[in-house]
XYZ file of C-alpha atoms in Angstrom:
406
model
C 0.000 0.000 0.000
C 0.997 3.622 -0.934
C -0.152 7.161 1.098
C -0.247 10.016 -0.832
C 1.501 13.131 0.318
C -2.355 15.162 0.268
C -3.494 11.913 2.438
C -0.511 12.454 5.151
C -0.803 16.398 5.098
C -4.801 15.757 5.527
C -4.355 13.467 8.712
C -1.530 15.425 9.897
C -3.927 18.466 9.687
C -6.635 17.300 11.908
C -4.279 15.493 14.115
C -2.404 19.089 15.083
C -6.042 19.800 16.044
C -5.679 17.734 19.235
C -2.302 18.405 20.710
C -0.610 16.587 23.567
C 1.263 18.801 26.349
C 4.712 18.285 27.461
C 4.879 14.626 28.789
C 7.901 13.920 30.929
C 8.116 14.572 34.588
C 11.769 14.839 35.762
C 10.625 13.645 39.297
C 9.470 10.543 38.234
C 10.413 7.450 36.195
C 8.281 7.262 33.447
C 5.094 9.634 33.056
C 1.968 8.692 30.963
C 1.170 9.863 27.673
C -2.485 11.742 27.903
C -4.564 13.689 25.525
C -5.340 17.004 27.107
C -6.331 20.204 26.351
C -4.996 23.989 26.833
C -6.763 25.984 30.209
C -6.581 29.550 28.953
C -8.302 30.709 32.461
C -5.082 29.000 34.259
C -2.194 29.682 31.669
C 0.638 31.630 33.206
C 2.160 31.685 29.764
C 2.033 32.074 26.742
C 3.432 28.693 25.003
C 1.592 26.278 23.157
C 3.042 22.815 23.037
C 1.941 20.162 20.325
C 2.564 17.399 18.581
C 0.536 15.136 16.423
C -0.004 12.645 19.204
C -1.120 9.315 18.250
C -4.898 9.532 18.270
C -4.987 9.383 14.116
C -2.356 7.437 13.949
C -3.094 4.142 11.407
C -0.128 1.900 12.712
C 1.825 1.107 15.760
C 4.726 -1.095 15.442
C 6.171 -2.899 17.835
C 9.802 -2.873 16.757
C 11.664 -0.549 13.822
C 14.368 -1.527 12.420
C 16.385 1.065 11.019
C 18.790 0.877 8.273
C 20.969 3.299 7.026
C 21.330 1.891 3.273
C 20.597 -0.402 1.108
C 23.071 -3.228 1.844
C 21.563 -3.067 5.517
C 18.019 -3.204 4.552
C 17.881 -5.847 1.941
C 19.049 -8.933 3.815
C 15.903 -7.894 6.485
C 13.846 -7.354 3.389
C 14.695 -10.601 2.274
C 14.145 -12.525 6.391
C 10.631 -11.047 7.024
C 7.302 -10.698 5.269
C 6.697 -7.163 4.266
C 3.960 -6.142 2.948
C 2.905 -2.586 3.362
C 4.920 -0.303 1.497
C 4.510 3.660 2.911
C 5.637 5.998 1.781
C 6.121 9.257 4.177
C 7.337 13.047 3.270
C 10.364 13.979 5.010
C 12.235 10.842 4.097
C 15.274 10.388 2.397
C 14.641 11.219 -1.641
C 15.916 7.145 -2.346
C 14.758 5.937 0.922
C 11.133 7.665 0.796
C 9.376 4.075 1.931
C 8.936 2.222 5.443
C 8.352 -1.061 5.176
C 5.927 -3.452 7.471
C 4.841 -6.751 8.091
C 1.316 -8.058 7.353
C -0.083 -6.897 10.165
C 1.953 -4.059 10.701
C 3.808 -4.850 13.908
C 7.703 -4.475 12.418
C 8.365 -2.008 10.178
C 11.795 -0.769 8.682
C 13.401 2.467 7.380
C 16.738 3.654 5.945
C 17.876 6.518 6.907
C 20.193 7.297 3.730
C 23.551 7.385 5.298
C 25.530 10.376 7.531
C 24.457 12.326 10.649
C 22.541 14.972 8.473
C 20.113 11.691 6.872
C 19.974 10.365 9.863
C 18.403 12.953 12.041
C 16.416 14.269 9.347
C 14.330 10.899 8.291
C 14.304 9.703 12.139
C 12.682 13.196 12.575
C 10.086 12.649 10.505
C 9.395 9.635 10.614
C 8.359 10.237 14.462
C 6.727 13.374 13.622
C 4.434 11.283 11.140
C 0.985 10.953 11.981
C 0.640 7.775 10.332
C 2.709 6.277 12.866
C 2.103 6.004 16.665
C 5.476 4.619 18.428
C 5.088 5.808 21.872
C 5.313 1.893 22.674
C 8.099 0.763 19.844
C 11.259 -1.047 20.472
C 13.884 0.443 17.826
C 16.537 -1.699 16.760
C 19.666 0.391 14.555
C 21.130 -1.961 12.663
C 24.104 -0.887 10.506
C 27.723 -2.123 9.359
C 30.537 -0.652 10.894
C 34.425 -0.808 10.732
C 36.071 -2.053 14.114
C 39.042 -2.561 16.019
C 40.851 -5.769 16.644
C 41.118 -5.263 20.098
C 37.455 -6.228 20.660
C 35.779 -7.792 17.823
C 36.254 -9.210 14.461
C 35.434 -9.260 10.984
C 31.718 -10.010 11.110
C 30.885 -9.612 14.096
C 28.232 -7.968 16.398
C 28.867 -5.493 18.275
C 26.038 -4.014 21.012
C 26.279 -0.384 22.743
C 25.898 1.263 26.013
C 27.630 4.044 24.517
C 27.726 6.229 21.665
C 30.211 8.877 21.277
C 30.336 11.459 18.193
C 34.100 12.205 17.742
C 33.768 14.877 14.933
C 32.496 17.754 16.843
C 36.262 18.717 17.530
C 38.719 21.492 16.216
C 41.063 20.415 13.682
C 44.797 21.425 12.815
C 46.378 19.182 9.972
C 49.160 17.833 11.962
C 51.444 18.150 9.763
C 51.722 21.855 11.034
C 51.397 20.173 15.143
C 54.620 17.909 14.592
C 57.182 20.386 15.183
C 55.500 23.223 17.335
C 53.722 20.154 19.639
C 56.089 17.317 19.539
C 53.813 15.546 22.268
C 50.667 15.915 20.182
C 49.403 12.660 18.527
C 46.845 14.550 16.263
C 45.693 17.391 15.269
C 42.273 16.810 17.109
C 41.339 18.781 19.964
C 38.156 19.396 21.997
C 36.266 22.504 21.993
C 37.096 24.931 24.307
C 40.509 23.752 25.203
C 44.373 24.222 23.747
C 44.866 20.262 23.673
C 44.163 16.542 23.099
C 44.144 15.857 26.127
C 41.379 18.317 27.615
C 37.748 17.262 28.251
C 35.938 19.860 26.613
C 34.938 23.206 27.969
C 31.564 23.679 25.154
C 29.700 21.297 24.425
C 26.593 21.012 21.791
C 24.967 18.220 23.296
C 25.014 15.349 20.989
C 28.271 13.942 21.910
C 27.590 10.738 23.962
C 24.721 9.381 24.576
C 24.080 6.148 27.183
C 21.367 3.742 26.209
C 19.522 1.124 28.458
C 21.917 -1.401 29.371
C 19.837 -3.681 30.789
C 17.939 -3.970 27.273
C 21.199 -4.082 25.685
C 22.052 -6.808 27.675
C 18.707 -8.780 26.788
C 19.585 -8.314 23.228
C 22.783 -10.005 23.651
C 21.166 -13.103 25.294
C 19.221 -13.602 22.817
C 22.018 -12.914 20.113
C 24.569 -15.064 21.827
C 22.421 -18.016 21.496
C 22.256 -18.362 17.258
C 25.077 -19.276 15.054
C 26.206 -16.380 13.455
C 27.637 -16.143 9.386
C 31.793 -16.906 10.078
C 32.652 -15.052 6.347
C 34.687 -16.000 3.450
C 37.696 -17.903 3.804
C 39.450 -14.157 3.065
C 37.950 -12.872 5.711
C 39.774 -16.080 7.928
C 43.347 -15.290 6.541
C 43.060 -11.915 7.094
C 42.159 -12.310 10.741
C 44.904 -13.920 10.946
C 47.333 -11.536 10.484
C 46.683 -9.798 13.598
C 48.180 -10.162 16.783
C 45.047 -9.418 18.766
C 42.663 -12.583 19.965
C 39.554 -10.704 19.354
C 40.884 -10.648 16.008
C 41.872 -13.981 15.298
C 38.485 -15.180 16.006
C 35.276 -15.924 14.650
C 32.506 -13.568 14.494
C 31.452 -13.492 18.098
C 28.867 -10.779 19.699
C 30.390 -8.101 22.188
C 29.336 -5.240 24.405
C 31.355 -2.460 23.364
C 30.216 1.021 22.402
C 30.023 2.951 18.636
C 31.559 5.858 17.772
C 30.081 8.432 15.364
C 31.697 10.706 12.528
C 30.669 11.940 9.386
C 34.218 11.566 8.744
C 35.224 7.887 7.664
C 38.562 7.561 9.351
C 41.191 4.772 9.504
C 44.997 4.025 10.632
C 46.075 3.349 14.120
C 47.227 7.465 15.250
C 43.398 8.170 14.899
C 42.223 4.754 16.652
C 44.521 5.455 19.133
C 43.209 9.105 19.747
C 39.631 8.351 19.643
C 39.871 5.536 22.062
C 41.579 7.837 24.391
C 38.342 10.875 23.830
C 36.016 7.573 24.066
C 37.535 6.996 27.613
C 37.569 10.899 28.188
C 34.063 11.793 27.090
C 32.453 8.598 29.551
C 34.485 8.811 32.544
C 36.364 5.944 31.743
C 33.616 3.566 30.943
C 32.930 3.094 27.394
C 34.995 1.087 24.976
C 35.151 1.998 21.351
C 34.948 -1.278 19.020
C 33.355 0.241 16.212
C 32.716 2.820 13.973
C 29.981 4.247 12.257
C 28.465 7.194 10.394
C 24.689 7.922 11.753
C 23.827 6.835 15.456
C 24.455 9.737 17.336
C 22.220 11.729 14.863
C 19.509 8.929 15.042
C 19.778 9.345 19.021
C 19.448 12.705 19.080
C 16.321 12.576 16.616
C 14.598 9.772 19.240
C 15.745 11.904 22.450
C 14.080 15.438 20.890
C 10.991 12.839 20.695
C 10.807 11.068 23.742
C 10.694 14.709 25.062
C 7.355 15.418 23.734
C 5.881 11.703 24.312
C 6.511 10.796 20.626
C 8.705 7.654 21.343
C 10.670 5.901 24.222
C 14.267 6.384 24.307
C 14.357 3.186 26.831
C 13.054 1.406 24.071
C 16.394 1.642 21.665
C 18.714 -0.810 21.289
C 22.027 0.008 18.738
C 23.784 -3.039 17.514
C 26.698 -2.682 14.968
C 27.894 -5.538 12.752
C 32.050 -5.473 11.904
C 32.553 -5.073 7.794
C 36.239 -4.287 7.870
C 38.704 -3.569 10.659
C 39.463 0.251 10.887
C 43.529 -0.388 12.144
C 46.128 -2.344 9.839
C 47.348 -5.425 10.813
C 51.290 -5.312 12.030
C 52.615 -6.295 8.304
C 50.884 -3.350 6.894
C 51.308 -1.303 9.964
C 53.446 1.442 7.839
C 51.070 2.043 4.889
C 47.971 2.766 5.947
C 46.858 4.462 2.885
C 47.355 1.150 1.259
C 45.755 -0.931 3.676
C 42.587 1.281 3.465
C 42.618 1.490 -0.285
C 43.817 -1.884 -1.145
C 43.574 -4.645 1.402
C 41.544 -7.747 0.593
C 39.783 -8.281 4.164
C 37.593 -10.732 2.463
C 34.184 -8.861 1.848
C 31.405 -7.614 4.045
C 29.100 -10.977 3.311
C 29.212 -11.938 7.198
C 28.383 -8.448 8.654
C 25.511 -7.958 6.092
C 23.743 -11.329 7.196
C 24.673 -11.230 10.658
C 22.848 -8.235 11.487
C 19.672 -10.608 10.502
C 21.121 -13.544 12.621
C 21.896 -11.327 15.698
C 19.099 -8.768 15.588
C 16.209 -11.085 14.319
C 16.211 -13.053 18.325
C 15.120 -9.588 19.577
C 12.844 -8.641 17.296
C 10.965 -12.300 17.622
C 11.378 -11.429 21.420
C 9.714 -8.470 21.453
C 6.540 -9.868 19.556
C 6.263 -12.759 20.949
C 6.434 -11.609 24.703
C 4.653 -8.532 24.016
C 1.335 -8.825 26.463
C 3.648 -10.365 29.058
C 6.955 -8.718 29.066
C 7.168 -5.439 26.176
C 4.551 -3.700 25.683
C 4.403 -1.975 29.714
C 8.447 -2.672 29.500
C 8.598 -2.623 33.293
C 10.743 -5.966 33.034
C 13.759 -3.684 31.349
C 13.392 -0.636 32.606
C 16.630 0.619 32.615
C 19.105 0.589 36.200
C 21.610 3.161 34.782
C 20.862 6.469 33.285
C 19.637 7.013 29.584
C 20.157 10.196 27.599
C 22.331 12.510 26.524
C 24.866 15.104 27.879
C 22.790 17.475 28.762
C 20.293 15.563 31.192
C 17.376 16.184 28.855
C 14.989 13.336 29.698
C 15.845 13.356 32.950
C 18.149 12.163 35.555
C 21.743 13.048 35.832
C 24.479 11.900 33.871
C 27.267 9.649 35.076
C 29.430 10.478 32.488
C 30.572 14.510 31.834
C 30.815 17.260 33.941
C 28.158 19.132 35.934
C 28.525 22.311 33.953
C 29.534 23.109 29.893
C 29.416 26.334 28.358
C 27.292 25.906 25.607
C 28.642 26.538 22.306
């Protein structure tokens, strides 16, 4: 089936009709999603908060899965029966369609790819009136390039963390060499004078902490299916690193995902970011992979969980490892060859391993829905969720208690 754009714009019209206040109270855990309307006798302001709410809405999934491009979506295309083809304004221009089951209860988007796709289609598809997912379980699903010390060509990779690296000054370091011998890029935070500074401004997207006790369900379930071990490439190449994690077969891990627009590689850059990974969570988050989008889709779900729209305890970001972002020792001094020229054997395994390892949750969530999903009281989360700033609540255990905003 196919929405027109006047259909959409028509529901979305009389849904703005019957707007939903502000729905999160900071002094409690969770607060209920009700329809309401404005008291201009008792107003003490001015401001009029809406959102489309989810009293038009035509379907509620129980899980999304979101892709960011075609190589990611296809192989889920391909594992479930959809059926429903909709199409929504505001998505990307070759991504314009979420897909869904028979009876609507998965669904799955693509984003297009980068933080600017991202954010944009996650934005509207929760702003959709077609769509009520004030109850969905959102599974990101994506490749990613990773680092031998804690994972392996095709595998899966789960996060607590996610940490956008790009919002940093930059100074080629060609020109840092000789004026900062002690440098080891030409990265440094905002607001200081070095790499080794937690930054002083901050813009608020640059980690964000998911549910770990969700996470961790995910896992079980992941840990239990026999994931795709890749081409016989892929084994030799393995291989030549010194690293166990490595050597191995695919194998899930919790480790967190790191976000840049900019698609880095080479071990001065690993070894930088791993250090701002350690710096921007207080020591606690591990980067294993890399990635393009999730910081942007996470900042998309948190402006929506603000207004009631969706449930950031509900998200669950699981990476699959398509090529290792560091050169193994023998190629250790030519990067630039490594990244432009190494056989690594393909990116077969990752592609049908995020199937294998994110299908157990999704059949989870559906099948235990009365019992165990749809209140989510089982998972509700023991460690904070959110971002930097504190916005849905809570207070941070990772940052400082004050930033100047940039």
């Amino acid at each position: 089936m196919k929405f027109s754009i006047l259909t959409t714009l028509a529901i979305a019209a009389t849904a703005v009709a019957q707007p939903l206040l502000f729905k999160r109270d900071n002094t409690t855990e969770r607060a209920n999603v009700t329809a309401t309307h404005i008291e201009q006798d008792e107003s003490d302001n001015n401001d009029l908060q809406t959102s489309y709410g989810s009293h038009y809405a035509l379907f509620q999934p129980k899980v999304v899965v979101i892709s960011m491009f075609e190589l990611e979506r296809d192989p889920w295309l391909e594992s479930l029966d959809f059926k429903h083809n909709i199409t929504l304004p505001g998505l990307s221009p070759i991504y314009p369609t979420v897909h869904c089951t028979t009876n609507y209860s998965i669904c799955q988007v693509t984003t297009g790819e980068g933080e600017i796709n991202a954010a944009a289609s996650i934005t509207a598809l929760s702003l959709s009136p077609l769509f009520d997912l004030t109850k969905t379980y959102f599974l990101i699903a994506g490749i990613a390039g990773g680092m031998p010390e804690y994972t392996t060509l095709g595998g899966v990779t789960f996060a607590k963390y996610a940490v956008q690296v790009g919002l940093e000054y930059q100074i080629d370091p060609r020109e840092v060499e000789k004026t900062n011998p002690d440098w080891n890029t030409g990265y440094f935070a905002y607001g200081t004078k070095n790499p080794f500074t937690y930054p002083k401004n901050v813009y608020g997207t640059e980690v964000f902490e998911l549910n770990e006790k969700l996470r961790d369900r995910a896992v079980d379930l992941a840990s239990k299916v026999e994931l795709d071990k890749g081409t016989k490439q892929n084994a030799k190449f393995r291989a030549l690193y010194k690293e166990e994690a490595a050597k191995k077969e695919p194998f899930i891990a919790k480790c967190d995902v790191l976000t840049s627009d900019n698609y880095f590689s080479g071990p001065l850059l690993d070894e930088y970011f791993s250090n701002f990974t350690k710096l921007m969570t207080n020591g606690s988050g591990i980067y294993c992979s890399t990635a393009q989008e999730d910081n942007a889709s996470l900042e998309a779900l948190t402006r929506m969980d603000q207004y009631g729209l969706v449930d950031y305890e509900r998200i669950v970001v699981m990476r699959t490892i398509s090529d290792f972002a560091v050169p193994p020792p023998s190629m250790a001094n030519n990067t630039v060859k490594f990244f432009t020229e190494a056989d690594q054997g393909g990116i077969g395994a990752s592609l049908t391993n995020l199937v294998k390892a994110g299908l157990p949750f999704v059949h989870d969530v559906i099948e235990n829905w009365d019992d165990v999903y749809e209140k989510g009281t089982k998972y509700v989360p023991d460690n904070y969720i959110g971002d930097i700033y504190g916005t849905l609540g809570g207070t941070p255990d990772f940052g400082k208690e004050s930033f100047g905003v940039a």
